[in-house]
Coordinates of C-alpha atoms and ligand atoms in Angstrom, one line a residue:
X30 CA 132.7 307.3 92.7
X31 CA 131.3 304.0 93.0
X32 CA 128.5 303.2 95.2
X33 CA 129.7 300.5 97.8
X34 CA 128.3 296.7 96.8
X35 CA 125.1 296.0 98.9
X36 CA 123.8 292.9 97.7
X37 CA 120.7 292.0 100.0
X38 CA 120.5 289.3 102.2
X39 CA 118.2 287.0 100.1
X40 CA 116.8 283.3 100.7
X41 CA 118.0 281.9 97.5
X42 CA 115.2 279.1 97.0
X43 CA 115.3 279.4 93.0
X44 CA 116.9 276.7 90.3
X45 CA 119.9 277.5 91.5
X46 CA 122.2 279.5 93.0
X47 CA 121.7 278.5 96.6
X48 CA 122.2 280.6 99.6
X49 CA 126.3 280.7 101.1
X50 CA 127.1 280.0 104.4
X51 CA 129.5 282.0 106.1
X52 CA 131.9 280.2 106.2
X53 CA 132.4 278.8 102.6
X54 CA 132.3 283.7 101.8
X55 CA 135.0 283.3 104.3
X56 CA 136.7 280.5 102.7
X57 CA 136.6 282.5 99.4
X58 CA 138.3 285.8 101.1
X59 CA 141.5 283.7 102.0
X60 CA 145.0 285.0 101.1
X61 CA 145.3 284.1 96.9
X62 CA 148.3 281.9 96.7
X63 CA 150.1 281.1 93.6
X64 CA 148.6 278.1 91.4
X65 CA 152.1 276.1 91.7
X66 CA 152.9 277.6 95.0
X67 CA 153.1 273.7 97.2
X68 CA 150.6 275.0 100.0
X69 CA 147.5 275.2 97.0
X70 CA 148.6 272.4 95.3
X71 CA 147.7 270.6 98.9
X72 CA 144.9 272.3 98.9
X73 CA 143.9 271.4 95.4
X74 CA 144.7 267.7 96.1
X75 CA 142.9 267.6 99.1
X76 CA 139.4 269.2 97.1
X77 CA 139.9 266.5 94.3
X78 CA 139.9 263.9 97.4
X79 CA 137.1 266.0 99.0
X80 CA 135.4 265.2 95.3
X81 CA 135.8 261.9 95.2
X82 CA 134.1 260.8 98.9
X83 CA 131.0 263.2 97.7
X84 CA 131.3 261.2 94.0
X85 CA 131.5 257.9 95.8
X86 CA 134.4 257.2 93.3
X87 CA 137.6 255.8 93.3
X88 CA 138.4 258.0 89.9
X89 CA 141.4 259.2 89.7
X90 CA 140.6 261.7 87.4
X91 CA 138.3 263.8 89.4
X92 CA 138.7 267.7 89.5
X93 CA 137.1 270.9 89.6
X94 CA 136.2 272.6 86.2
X95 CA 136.9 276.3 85.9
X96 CA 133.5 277.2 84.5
X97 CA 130.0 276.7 85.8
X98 CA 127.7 273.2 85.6
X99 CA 128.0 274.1 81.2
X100 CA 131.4 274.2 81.7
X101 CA 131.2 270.8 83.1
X102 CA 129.0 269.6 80.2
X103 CA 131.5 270.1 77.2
X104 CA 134.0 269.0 79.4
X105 CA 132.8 265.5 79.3
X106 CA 131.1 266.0 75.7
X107 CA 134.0 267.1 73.8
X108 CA 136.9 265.0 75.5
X109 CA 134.8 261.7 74.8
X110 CA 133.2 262.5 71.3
X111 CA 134.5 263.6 68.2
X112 CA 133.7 263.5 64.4
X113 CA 132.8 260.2 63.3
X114 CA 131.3 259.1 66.4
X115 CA 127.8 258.0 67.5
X116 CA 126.1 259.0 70.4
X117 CA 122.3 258.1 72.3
X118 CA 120.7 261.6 74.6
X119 CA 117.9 261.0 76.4
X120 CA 115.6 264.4 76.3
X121 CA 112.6 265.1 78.9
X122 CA 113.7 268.8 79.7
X123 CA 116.2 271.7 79.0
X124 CA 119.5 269.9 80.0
X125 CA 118.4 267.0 78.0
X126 CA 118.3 269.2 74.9
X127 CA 121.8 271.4 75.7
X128 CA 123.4 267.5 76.2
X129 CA 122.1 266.6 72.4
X130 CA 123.4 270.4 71.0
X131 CA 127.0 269.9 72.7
X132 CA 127.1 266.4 71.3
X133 CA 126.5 267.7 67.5
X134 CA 128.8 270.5 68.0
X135 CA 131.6 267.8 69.2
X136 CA 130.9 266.4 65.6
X137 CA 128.9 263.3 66.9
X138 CA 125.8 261.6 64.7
X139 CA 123.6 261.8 67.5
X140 CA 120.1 259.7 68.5
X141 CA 117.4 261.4 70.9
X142 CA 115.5 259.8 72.8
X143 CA 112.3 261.7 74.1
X144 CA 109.9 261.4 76.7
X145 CA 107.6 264.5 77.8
X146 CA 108.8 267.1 79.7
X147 CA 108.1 265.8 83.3
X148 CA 108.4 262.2 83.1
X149 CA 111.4 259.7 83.3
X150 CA 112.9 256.8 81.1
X151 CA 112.4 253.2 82.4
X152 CA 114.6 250.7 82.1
X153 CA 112.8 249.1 78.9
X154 CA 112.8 252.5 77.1
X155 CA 116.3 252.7 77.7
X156 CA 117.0 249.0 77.1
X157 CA 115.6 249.4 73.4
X158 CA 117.6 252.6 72.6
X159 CA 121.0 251.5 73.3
X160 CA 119.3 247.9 71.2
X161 CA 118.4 249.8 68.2
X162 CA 121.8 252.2 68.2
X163 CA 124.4 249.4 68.5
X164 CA 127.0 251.7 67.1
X165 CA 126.8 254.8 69.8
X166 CA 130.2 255.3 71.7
X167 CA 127.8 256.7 74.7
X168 CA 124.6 257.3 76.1
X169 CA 124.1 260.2 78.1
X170 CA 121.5 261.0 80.6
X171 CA 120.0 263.9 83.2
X172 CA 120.0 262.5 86.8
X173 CA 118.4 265.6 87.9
X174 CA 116.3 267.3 85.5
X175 CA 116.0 270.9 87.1
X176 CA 113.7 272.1 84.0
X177 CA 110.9 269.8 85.5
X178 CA 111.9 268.8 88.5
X179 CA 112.2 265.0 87.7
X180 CA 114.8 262.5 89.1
X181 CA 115.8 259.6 86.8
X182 CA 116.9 256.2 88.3
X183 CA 120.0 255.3 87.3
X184 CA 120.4 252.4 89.0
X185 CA 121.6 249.2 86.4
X186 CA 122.0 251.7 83.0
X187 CA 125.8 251.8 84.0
X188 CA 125.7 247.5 83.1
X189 CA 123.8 247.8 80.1
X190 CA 125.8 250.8 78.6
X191 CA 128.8 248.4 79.0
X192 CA 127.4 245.5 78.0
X193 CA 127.0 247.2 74.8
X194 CA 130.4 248.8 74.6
X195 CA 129.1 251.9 75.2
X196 CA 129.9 254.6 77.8
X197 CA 127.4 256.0 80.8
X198 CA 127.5 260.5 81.1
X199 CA 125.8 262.1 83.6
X200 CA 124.4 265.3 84.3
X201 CA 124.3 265.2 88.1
X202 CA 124.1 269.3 88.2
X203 CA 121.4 269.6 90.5
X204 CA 121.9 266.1 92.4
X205 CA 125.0 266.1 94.0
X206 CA 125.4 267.0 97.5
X207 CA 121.6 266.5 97.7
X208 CA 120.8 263.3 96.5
X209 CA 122.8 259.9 96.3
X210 CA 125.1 259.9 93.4
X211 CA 127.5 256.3 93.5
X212 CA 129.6 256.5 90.4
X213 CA 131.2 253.6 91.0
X214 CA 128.6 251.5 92.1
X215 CA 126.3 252.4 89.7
X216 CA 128.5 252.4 86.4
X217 CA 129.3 256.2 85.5
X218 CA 132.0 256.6 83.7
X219 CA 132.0 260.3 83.1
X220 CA 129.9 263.1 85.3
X221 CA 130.0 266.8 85.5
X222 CA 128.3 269.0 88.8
X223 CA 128.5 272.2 89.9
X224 CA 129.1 274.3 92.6
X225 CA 126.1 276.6 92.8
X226 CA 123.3 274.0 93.8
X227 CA 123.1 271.1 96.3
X228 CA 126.7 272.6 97.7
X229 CA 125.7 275.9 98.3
X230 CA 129.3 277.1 97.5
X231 CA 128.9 280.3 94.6
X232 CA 128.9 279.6 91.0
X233 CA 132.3 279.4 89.1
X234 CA 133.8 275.5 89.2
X235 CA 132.2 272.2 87.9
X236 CA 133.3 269.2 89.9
X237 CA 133.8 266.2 87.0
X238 CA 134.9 262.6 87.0
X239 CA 136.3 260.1 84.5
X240 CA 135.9 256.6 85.3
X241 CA 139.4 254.7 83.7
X242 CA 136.8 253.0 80.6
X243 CA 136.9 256.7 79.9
X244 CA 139.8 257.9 80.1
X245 CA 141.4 254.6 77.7
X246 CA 138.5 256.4 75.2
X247 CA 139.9 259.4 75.3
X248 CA 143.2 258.1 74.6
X249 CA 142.3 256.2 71.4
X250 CA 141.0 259.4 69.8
X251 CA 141.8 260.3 66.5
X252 CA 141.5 263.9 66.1
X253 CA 142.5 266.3 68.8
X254 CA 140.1 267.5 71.2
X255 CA 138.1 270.3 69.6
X256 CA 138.2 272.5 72.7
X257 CA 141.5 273.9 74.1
X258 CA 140.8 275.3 77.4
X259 CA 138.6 271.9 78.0
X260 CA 141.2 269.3 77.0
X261 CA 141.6 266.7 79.6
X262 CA 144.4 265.6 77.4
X263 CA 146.5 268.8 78.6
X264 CA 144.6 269.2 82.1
X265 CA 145.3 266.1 83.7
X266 CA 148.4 266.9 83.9
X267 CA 148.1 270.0 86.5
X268 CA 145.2 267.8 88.8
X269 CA 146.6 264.5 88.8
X270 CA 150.7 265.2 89.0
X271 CA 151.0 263.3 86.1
X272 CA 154.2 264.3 84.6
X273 CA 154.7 267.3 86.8
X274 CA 151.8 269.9 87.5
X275 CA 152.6 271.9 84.3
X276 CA 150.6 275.3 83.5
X277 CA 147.4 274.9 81.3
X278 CA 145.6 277.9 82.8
X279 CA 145.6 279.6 86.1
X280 CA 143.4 277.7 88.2
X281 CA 140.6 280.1 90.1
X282 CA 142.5 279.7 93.3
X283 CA 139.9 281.3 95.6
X284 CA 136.9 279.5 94.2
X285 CA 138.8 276.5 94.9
X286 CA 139.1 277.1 98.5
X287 CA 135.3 277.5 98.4
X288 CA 134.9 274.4 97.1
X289 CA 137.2 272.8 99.9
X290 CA 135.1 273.9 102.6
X291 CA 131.8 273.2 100.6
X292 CA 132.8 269.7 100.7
X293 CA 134.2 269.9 104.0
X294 CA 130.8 270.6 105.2
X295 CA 129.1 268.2 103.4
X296 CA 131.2 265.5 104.8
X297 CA 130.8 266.7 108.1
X298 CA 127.2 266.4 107.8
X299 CA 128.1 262.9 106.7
X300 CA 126.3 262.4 103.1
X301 CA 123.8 260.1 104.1
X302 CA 122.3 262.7 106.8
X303 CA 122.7 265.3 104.4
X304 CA 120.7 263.3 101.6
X305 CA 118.0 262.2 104.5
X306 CA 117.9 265.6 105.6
X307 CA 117.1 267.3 101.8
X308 CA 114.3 263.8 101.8
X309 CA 113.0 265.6 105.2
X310 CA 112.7 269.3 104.0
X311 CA 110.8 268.0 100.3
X312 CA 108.4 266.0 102.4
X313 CA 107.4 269.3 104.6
X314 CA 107.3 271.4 101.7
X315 CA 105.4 269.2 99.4
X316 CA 102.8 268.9 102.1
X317 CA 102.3 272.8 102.4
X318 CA 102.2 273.3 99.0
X319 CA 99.4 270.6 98.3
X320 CA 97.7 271.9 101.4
X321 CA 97.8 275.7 99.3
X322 CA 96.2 274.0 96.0
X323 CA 99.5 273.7 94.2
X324 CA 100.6 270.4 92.9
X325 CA 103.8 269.0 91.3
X326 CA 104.3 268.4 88.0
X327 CA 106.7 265.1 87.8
X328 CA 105.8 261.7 89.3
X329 CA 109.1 261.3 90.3
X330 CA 110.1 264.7 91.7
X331 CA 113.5 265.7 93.3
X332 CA 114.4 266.6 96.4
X333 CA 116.6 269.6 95.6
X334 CA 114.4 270.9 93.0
X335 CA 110.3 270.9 93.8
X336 CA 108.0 271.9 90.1
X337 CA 104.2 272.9 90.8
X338 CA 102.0 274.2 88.3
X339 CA 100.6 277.8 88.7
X340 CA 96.9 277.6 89.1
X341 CA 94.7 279.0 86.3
X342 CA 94.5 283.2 86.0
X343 CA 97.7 283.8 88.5
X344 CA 100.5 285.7 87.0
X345 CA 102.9 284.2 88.0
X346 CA 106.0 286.6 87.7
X347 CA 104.1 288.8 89.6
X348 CA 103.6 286.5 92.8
X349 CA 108.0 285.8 91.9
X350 CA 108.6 289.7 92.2
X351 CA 106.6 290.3 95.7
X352 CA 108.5 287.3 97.4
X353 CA 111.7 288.8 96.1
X354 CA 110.4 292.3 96.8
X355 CA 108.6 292.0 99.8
X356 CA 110.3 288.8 101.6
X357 CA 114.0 288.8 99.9
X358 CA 112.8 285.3 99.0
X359 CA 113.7 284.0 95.5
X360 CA 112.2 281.1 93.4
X361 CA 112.4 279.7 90.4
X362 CA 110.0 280.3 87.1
X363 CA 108.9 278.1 84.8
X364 CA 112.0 277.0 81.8
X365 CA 111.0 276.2 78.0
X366 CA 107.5 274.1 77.5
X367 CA 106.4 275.6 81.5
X368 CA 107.1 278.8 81.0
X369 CA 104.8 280.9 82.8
X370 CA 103.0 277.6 83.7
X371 CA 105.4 276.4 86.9
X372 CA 107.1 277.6 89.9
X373 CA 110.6 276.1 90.6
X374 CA 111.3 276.1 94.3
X375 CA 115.1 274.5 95.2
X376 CA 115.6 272.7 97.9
X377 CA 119.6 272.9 98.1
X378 CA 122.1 272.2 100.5
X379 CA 122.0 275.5 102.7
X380 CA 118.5 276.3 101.8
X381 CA 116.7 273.0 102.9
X382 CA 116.4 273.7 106.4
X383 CA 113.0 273.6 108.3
X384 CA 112.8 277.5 109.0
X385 CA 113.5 278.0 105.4
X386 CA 110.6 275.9 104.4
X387 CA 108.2 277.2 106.7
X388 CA 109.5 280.7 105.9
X389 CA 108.3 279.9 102.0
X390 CA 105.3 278.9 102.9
X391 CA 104.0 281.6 105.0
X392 CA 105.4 284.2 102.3
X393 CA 103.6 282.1 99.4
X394 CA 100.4 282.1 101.7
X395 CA 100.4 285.4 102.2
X396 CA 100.9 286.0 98.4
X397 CA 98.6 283.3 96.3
X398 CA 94.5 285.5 96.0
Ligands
PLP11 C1 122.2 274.4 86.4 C2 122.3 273.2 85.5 C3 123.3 273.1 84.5 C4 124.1 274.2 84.1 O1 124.9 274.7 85.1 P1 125.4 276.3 85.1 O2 126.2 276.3 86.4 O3 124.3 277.1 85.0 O4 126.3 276.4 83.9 C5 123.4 271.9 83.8 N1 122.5 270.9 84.1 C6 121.6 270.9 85.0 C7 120.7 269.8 85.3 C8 121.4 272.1 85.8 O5 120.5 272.2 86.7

């Protein structure tokens, strides 16, 4: 026989996933219902609308993903770019990097541009990339860089993208639901998310948007979209009610009804008091970590996702496994050039409450020599 499933009760205070409420566990143990049966197709609709408010986008082609945050990635990659095609990624961290790897795979000539893991693009570095590759059919950026911890302004890159024919693709993984995301007002004409981090909801879809600039791209393609389970082309179709909500693939009808009350919640909370509210937890935290020695890496740090350097001659897995152990706590190590070096300690959605923050703090105290 099969021992029964236990999972502990953890704080989930790591990179990602965040802790579940109740309710969005409840959410997900709902009756399954047919994926053309009229009562999910409501349902569906009303998550896509649920999408949109949290997106701050009019987008009509706004839907969940069935696949995780990577899911979300080569979504946007591989409907937009093909053979042929030039493309500008802007690389200061892990996500960076997996952007520029999915663009080459799509086929794409691709241009990095690099600053140091930590550290943001300004508006000049970015101006003179998208200057010296006229050609690129998109530039494509991290707003939340949860290798490092750094949050990139976004603000006025959506007009100069455009003014250079070029379209704006965001990796807003570890910022929406915890940061302010406007894709409308600030330009964005193609963004992937996920489920697991500033929405607390469990791992499984990747909310994505299309702004209309991209979706006339994706009609003028020449070669069919190299992936088939990813081919907005063929999804649209079952999201939007386009021609009838034909079958593609079963949609994960339960992890949609997670998502529904994940955004439910959020907009109950209203998003600006939600956004204030993750401002509010970083603050406290970021004063009782510098009060404990440690001190962040980035200039510009998140909210949702707080990277300190391990003082000299800790180990820190070690200090990682007696929180977990000893606390049911879990953070985040260090990811490519910091590993070993950082600790990554989320601040998402569900987990950015006061008692939570204080909770990490005594347990670190109590840990760090
Ligand atoms: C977590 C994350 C991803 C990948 O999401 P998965 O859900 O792990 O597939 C992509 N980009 C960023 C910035 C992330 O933090």
């Amino acid at each position: 026989m099969v021992a029964p499933l236990h999972p502990r009760q953890r704080l989930l205070m790591g990179p990602g996933p965040s802790t579940v409420p109740a309710r969005i566990l409840q959410a997900l143990s709902a009756p399954t219902l047919g994926h053309l049966d009229p009562q999910y197709i409501g349902y569906m609709d009303e998550t896509c609308e649920l999408m949109r408010q949290v997106f701050r986008t009019e987008n009509k082609l706004t839907f969940p993903v069935s696949g995780t945050g990577m899911a979300g990635m080569e979504t946007v990659l591989v409907n937009l770019l093909e053979p042929g095609d030039e493309a500008i990624v802007c690389i200061n961290g892990v996500f960076g990097g997996r952007m520029k790897d999915n663009m080459q795979r799509c086929g794409a000539t691709v241009h990095s541009v690099e600053v140091p893991w930590g550290e943001t693009f300004t508006k000049d570095q970015l101006g003179e990339a998208i200057e010296r590759h006229p050609k690129a059919k998109m530039i494509g950026i991290v707003h939340a860089e949860t290798s490092t911890g750094a949050h990139q302004d976004l603000t006025g890159l959506g007009d100069m993208a455009h003014d250079a024919g070029m379209l704006l693709a965001v990796d807003a993984v570890t910022s929406l639901g915890g940061h302010e995301v406007a894709v409308d007002d600030w330009g964005i004409d193609a963004i992937y998310s996920g489920t697991q981090k500033c929405l607390s909801c469990p791992p499984g879809l990747s909310p994505v948007s299309f702004s209309p600039r991209a979706l006339e791209a994706m009609e003028a393609r020449e070669t069919p979209v190299r992936s088939w389970y990813l081919d907005v082309s063929m999804l649209k179709n079952y999201y939007t009610g386009g021609g009838g909500r034909a079958y593609h693939h079963t949609a994960p009808i339960n992890m949609v009804y997670a998502l529904r009350e994940a955004l439910a919640i959020v907009v109950e909370e209203g998003l600006e008091n939600r956004i204030a509210r993750h401002a509010e937890m970083h603050q406290l935290l970021r004063a009782g970590l510098e009060k404990l020695g440690l001190s962040y890496i980035p200039q510009h740090s998140l909210y949702t996702l707080n990277c300190v350097s391990v003082p000299e001659g800790i180990d820190e897995a070690a200090i990682r496994g007696r929180l977990l152990n000893d606390y049911d706590l879990e953070i985040g190590g260090g990811l490519g050039v910091f590993a070993g070096k950082a600790w990554r300690i989320g601040l998402m959605g569900e987990s950015a409450q006061r008692k939570h923050v204080l909770t990490l703090l005594a347990a670190l105290e109590d840990c760090l020599p």
